[in-house]
PDB file of C-alpha atoms in Angstrom:
ATOM      1  CA  UNK A  21       7.779  -7.531 -17.282  1.00 54.00           C
ATOM      2  CA  UNK A  22       9.297  -4.897 -19.495  1.00 61.00           C
ATOM      3  CA  UNK A  23       5.880  -3.351 -20.159  1.00 84.00           C
ATOM      4  CA  UNK A  24       5.790  -2.128 -16.536  1.00 93.00           C
ATOM      5  CA  UNK A  25       8.699   0.230 -17.191  1.00 92.00           C
ATOM      6  CA  UNK A  26       6.383   2.403 -19.276  1.00 93.00           C
ATOM      7  CA  UNK A  27       4.589   3.394 -16.039  1.00 95.00           C
ATOM      8  CA  UNK A  28       7.833   4.639 -14.430  1.00 95.00           C
ATOM      9  CA  UNK A  29       7.891   8.086 -16.011  1.00 93.00           C
ATOM     10  CA  UNK A  30       9.278  11.446 -14.922  1.00 92.00           C
ATOM     11  CA  UNK A  31      12.336   9.933 -13.265  1.00 93.00           C
ATOM     12  CA  UNK A  32      10.347   7.447 -11.164  1.00 95.00           C
ATOM     13  CA  UNK A  33      11.698   3.932 -10.706  1.00 95.00           C
ATOM     14  CA  UNK A  34       9.980   0.664  -9.894  1.00 96.00           C
ATOM     15  CA  UNK A  35      10.436  -0.077  -6.204  1.00 96.00           C
ATOM     16  CA  UNK A  36       8.408  -3.285  -6.395  1.00 97.00           C
ATOM     17  CA  UNK A  37       5.981  -5.085  -8.658  1.00 97.00           C
ATOM     18  CA  UNK A  38       3.778  -7.959  -7.568  1.00 97.00           C
ATOM     19  CA  UNK A  39       1.810 -10.012 -10.061  1.00 96.00           C
ATOM     20  CA  UNK A  40      -1.331 -11.896  -9.096  1.00 96.00           C
ATOM     21  CA  UNK A  41      -5.081 -12.202  -9.342  1.00 97.00           C
ATOM     22  CA  UNK A  42      -6.041  -8.829  -7.841  1.00 97.00           C
ATOM     23  CA  UNK A  43      -9.611  -9.026  -9.210  1.00 97.00           C
ATOM     24  CA  UNK A  44     -10.327 -12.568  -8.071  1.00 96.00           C
ATOM     25  CA  UNK A  45     -11.416 -13.636 -11.562  1.00 95.00           C
ATOM     26  CA  UNK A  46      -8.339 -15.636 -12.550  1.00 93.00           C
ATOM     27  CA  UNK A  47      -6.843 -12.819 -14.638  1.00 92.00           C
ATOM     28  CA  UNK A  48      -3.415 -11.319 -14.103  1.00 91.00           C
ATOM     29  CA  UNK A  49      -3.051  -7.981 -12.382  1.00 95.00           C
ATOM     30  CA  UNK A  50      -0.133  -6.043 -10.957  1.00 97.00           C
ATOM     31  CA  UNK A  51       0.442  -3.933  -7.879  1.00 98.00           C
ATOM     32  CA  UNK A  52       3.233  -1.550  -8.834  1.00 98.00           C
ATOM     33  CA  UNK A  53       5.049   0.649  -6.293  1.00 98.00           C
ATOM     34  CA  UNK A  54       6.892   3.569  -7.868  1.00 97.00           C
ATOM     35  CA  UNK A  55       9.685   5.515  -6.217  1.00 95.00           C
ATOM     36  CA  UNK A  56       9.794   9.211  -7.193  1.00 94.00           C
ATOM     37  CA  UNK A  57      13.079  10.943  -7.943  1.00 89.00           C
ATOM     38  CA  UNK A  58      14.694  12.593  -4.921  1.00 78.00           C
ATOM     39  CA  UNK A  59      17.121  15.479  -5.241  1.00 76.00           C
ATOM     40  CA  UNK A  60      20.041  15.166  -2.843  1.00 74.00           C
ATOM     41  CA  UNK A  61      19.785  13.462   0.528  1.00 73.00           C
ATOM     42  CA  UNK A  62      16.305  14.030   1.951  1.00 70.00           C
ATOM     43  CA  UNK A  63      15.913  14.991   5.597  1.00 77.00           C
ATOM     44  CA  UNK A  64      14.556  12.320   7.900  1.00 77.00           C
ATOM     45  CA  UNK A  65      10.781  12.200   7.488  1.00 78.00           C
ATOM     46  CA  UNK A  66      10.683  14.423   4.417  1.00 82.00           C
ATOM     47  CA  UNK A  67      10.298  13.604   0.774  1.00 86.00           C
ATOM     48  CA  UNK A  68       7.730  12.604  -1.808  1.00 86.00           C
ATOM     49  CA  UNK A  69       5.467   9.640  -1.116  1.00 87.00           C
ATOM     50  CA  UNK A  70       5.483   6.631  -3.380  1.00 95.00           C
ATOM     51  CA  UNK A  71       2.736   5.945  -5.879  1.00 97.00           C
ATOM     52  CA  UNK A  72       0.982   2.588  -5.761  1.00 98.00           C
ATOM     53  CA  UNK A  73      -0.632   1.656  -9.082  1.00 98.00           C
ATOM     54  CA  UNK A  74      -3.058  -1.126  -9.848  1.00 98.00           C
ATOM     55  CA  UNK A  75      -2.666  -2.515 -13.355  1.00 97.00           C
ATOM     56  CA  UNK A  76      -4.692  -5.104 -15.275  1.00 95.00           C
ATOM     57  CA  UNK A  77      -4.154  -6.838 -18.598  1.00 88.00           C
ATOM     58  CA  UNK A  78      -6.688  -6.512 -21.390  1.00 86.00           C
ATOM     59  CA  UNK A  79      -7.661  -9.306 -23.803  1.00 84.00           C
ATOM     60  CA  UNK A  80      -4.685  -8.408 -26.018  1.00 87.00           C
ATOM     61  CA  UNK A  81      -2.167  -8.758 -23.164  1.00 84.00           C
ATOM     62  CA  UNK A  82      -1.567  -5.020 -22.748  1.00 89.00           C
ATOM     63  CA  UNK A  83      -1.273  -3.612 -19.236  1.00 92.00           C
ATOM     64  CA  UNK A  84      -3.517  -0.702 -18.245  1.00 94.00           C
ATOM     65  CA  UNK A  85      -3.567   1.453 -15.122  1.00 96.00           C
ATOM     66  CA  UNK A  86      -6.945   1.205 -13.393  1.00 97.00           C
ATOM     67  CA  UNK A  87      -6.232   2.907 -10.058  1.00 98.00           C
ATOM     68  CA  UNK A  88      -3.476   4.661  -8.117  1.00 98.00           C
ATOM     69  CA  UNK A  89      -2.794   6.139  -4.699  1.00 98.00           C
ATOM     70  CA  UNK A  90       0.099   8.314  -3.488  1.00 97.00           C
ATOM     71  CA  UNK A  91      -0.767   8.192   0.214  1.00 97.00           C
ATOM     72  CA  UNK A  92      -0.426   4.487   1.090  1.00 97.00           C
ATOM     73  CA  UNK A  93       3.385   4.209   0.999  1.00 97.00           C
ATOM     74  CA  UNK A  94       5.343   7.035   2.680  1.00 95.00           C
ATOM     75  CA  UNK A  95       8.603   8.545   1.451  1.00 92.00           C
ATOM     76  CA  UNK A  96      11.872   6.615   1.598  1.00 91.00           C
ATOM     77  CA  UNK A  97      13.071   8.571   4.639  1.00 88.00           C
ATOM     78  CA  UNK A  98       9.742   8.508   6.495  1.00 91.00           C
ATOM     79  CA  UNK A  99      10.483   5.346   8.484  1.00 90.00           C
ATOM     80  CA  UNK A 100      12.466   7.161  11.157  1.00 86.00           C
ATOM     81  CA  UNK A 101      15.584   5.453  12.434  1.00 81.00           C
ATOM     82  CA  UNK A 102      14.386   2.189  10.886  1.00 85.00           C
ATOM     83  CA  UNK A 103      14.936   3.630   7.411  1.00 86.00           C
ATOM     84  CA  UNK A 104      12.701   3.019   4.427  1.00 92.00           C
ATOM     85  CA  UNK A 105       9.164   2.287   5.686  1.00 96.00           C
ATOM     86  CA  UNK A 106       8.078   0.193   2.687  1.00 97.00           C
ATOM     87  CA  UNK A 107       7.907  -3.453   3.663  1.00 96.00           C
ATOM     88  CA  UNK A 108       6.192  -5.462   0.960  1.00 97.00           C
ATOM     89  CA  UNK A 109       2.985  -6.126  -0.945  1.00 98.00           C
ATOM     90  CA  UNK A 110       1.151  -9.435  -0.834  1.00 98.00           C
ATOM     91  CA  UNK A 111      -1.496 -10.514  -3.369  1.00 98.00           C
ATOM     92  CA  UNK A 112      -4.104 -13.171  -2.720  1.00 97.00           C
ATOM     93  CA  UNK A 113      -7.063 -14.001  -4.933  1.00 97.00           C
ATOM     94  CA  UNK A 114      -9.188 -10.855  -5.180  1.00 97.00           C
ATOM     95  CA  UNK A 115      -7.273  -8.721  -2.715  1.00 97.00           C
ATOM     96  CA  UNK A 116      -3.884  -7.285  -1.852  1.00 98.00           C
ATOM     97  CA  UNK A 117      -2.128  -6.036   1.277  1.00 98.00           C
ATOM     98  CA  UNK A 118       0.491  -3.295   1.565  1.00 98.00           C
ATOM     99  CA  UNK A 119       2.778  -3.445   4.625  1.00 98.00           C
ATOM    100  CA  UNK A 120       4.803  -0.507   5.924  1.00 97.00           C
ATOM    101  CA  UNK A 121       6.681   0.180   9.162  1.00 96.00           C
ATOM    102  CA  UNK A 122       9.303   2.250  10.873  1.00 94.00           C
ATOM    103  CA  UNK A 123      10.280   4.101  13.993  1.00 93.00           C
ATOM    104  CA  UNK A 124      13.076   4.006  16.477  1.00 90.00           C
ATOM    105  CA  UNK A 125      12.536   2.920  20.055  1.00 92.00           C
ATOM    106  CA  UNK A 126       8.808   2.841  19.333  1.00 94.00           C
ATOM    107  CA  UNK A 127       8.515   0.711  16.217  1.00 95.00           C
ATOM    108  CA  UNK A 128       5.259   0.994  14.264  1.00 96.00           C
ATOM    109  CA  UNK A 129       3.777  -1.051  11.446  1.00 97.00           C
ATOM    110  CA  UNK A 130       0.661  -0.877   9.308  1.00 98.00           C
ATOM    111  CA  UNK A 131      -1.039  -3.435   7.079  1.00 98.00           C
ATOM    112  CA  UNK A 132      -3.688  -2.153   4.694  1.00 98.00           C
ATOM    113  CA  UNK A 133      -5.804  -4.726   2.844  1.00 98.00           C
ATOM    114  CA  UNK A 134      -7.977  -3.932  -0.169  1.00 98.00           C
ATOM    115  CA  UNK A 135     -10.456  -6.273  -1.877  1.00 98.00           C
ATOM    116  CA  UNK A 136     -11.950  -6.079  -5.338  1.00 98.00           C
ATOM    117  CA  UNK A 137     -15.693  -5.420  -5.580  1.00 97.00           C
ATOM    118  CA  UNK A 138     -16.786  -6.615  -9.047  1.00 96.00           C
ATOM    119  CA  UNK A 139     -20.136  -4.807  -8.813  1.00 96.00           C
ATOM    120  CA  UNK A 140     -18.280  -1.489  -8.383  1.00 96.00           C
ATOM    121  CA  UNK A 141     -15.238  -2.421 -10.518  1.00 95.00           C
ATOM    122  CA  UNK A 142     -13.018  -1.038  -7.761  1.00 97.00           C
ATOM    123  CA  UNK A 143     -10.944  -2.021  -4.728  1.00 98.00           C
ATOM    124  CA  UNK A 144     -12.021  -1.110  -1.194  1.00 98.00           C
ATOM    125  CA  UNK A 145     -10.322  -1.156   2.183  1.00 98.00           C
ATOM    126  CA  UNK A 146     -11.338  -4.326   4.026  1.00 97.00           C
ATOM    127  CA  UNK A 147      -9.065  -3.852   6.991  1.00 97.00           C
ATOM    128  CA  UNK A 148      -6.203  -1.973   8.550  1.00 97.00           C
ATOM    129  CA  UNK A 149      -3.958  -3.422  11.209  1.00 98.00           C
ATOM    130  CA  UNK A 150      -1.844  -0.875  13.085  1.00 98.00           C
ATOM    131  CA  UNK A 151       0.786  -1.897  15.620  1.00 97.00           C
ATOM    132  CA  UNK A 152       3.291  -0.175  17.866  1.00 97.00           C
ATOM    133  CA  UNK A 153       5.930  -1.664  20.160  1.00 97.00           C
ATOM    134  CA  UNK A 154       8.361  -0.076  22.574  1.00 96.00           C
ATOM    135  CA  UNK A 155      11.534  -2.020  21.778  1.00 93.00           C
ATOM    136  CA  UNK A 156      13.038  -1.052  25.141  1.00 94.00           C
ATOM    137  CA  UNK A 157      10.175  -2.116  27.435  1.00 95.00           C
ATOM    138  CA  UNK A 158       8.482  -4.666  25.170  1.00 94.00           C
ATOM    139  CA  UNK A 159       5.135  -2.915  25.643  1.00 96.00           C
ATOM    140  CA  UNK A 160       2.877  -3.430  22.610  1.00 96.00           C
ATOM    141  CA  UNK A 161      -0.452  -2.237  21.335  1.00 97.00           C
ATOM    142  CA  UNK A 162      -2.454  -3.213  18.271  1.00 97.00           C
ATOM    143  CA  UNK A 163      -5.464  -1.629  16.610  1.00 96.00           C
ATOM    144  CA  UNK A 164      -7.472  -3.795  14.213  1.00 97.00           C
ATOM    145  CA  UNK A 165      -9.771  -1.673  12.043  1.00 96.00           C
ATOM    146  CA  UNK A 166     -12.220  -3.692   9.933  1.00 96.00           C
ATOM    147  CA  UNK A 167     -14.116  -2.036   7.079  1.00 93.00           C
ATOM    148  CA  UNK A 168     -17.309  -1.928   9.152  1.00 94.00           C
ATOM    149  CA  UNK A 169     -15.533   0.425  11.583  1.00 93.00           C
ATOM    150  CA  UNK A 170     -13.923   2.769   9.035  1.00 91.00           C
ATOM    151  CA  UNK A 171     -16.537   2.786   6.281  1.00 92.00           C
ATOM    152  CA  UNK A 172     -16.365   1.934   2.600  1.00 94.00           C
ATOM    153  CA  UNK A 173     -13.136   3.535   1.360  1.00 97.00           C
ATOM    154  CA  UNK A 174     -12.025   3.085  -2.246  1.00 98.00           C
ATOM    155  CA  UNK A 175      -8.322   2.427  -2.843  1.00 98.00           C
ATOM    156  CA  UNK A 176      -7.827   5.722  -4.710  1.00 98.00           C
ATOM    157  CA  UNK A 177      -9.456   7.691  -1.860  1.00 98.00           C
ATOM    158  CA  UNK A 178      -7.660   5.916   0.985  1.00 98.00           C
ATOM    159  CA  UNK A 179      -5.520   8.069   3.277  1.00 97.00           C
ATOM    160  CA  UNK A 180      -3.858   6.350   6.270  1.00 97.00           C
ATOM    161  CA  UNK A 181      -3.637   9.732   8.045  1.00 95.00           C
ATOM    162  CA  UNK A 182      -7.438   9.692   8.381  1.00 96.00           C
ATOM    163  CA  UNK A 183      -7.431   6.426  10.356  1.00 96.00           C
ATOM    164  CA  UNK A 184      -7.137   6.290  14.141  1.00 95.00           C
ATOM    165  CA  UNK A 185      -3.527   6.064  15.353  1.00 93.00           C
ATOM    166  CA  UNK A 186      -2.289   3.352  17.669  1.00 94.00           C
ATOM    167  CA  UNK A 187      -0.311   4.761  20.593  1.00 91.00           C
ATOM    168  CA  UNK A 188       1.273   3.372  23.703  1.00 91.00           C
ATOM    169  CA  UNK A 189      -0.007   4.781  27.001  1.00 82.00           C
TER     170      UNK A 189
END
């Protein structure tokens, strides 16, 4: 999809693009993850976050940006010893999930799922699944946060830092 390259401006590159029915109406949409330019070798845990864009096609086949968020996917060096925290994006009819993870001895992962609300013409958080595991002891903990527990959060307003953390005792 060469038309996606037009969204990678200012030195940004396409880290991933997933095509699917993000509105649940049978039309094609795209979840685009953009990697910002990084000068030199960033320090562990420092650097610019990635931008996640939601794109839809109009009746003429042109792609348009309808939403974006620069808080969902952390920087390329923010995964700790595990490296890049971006995992993948999955699209299913009417919703999409972004998966990230990282850490060292304590490995963490997050799955954030957003669903399209046609009445609001927007995507909202429907659930967050946060996990942590001590790779040395095997101790694990999981925190499942459905929308009813975190409130109605639009994709563009979503900030993972505002959700409860999952921690081992």
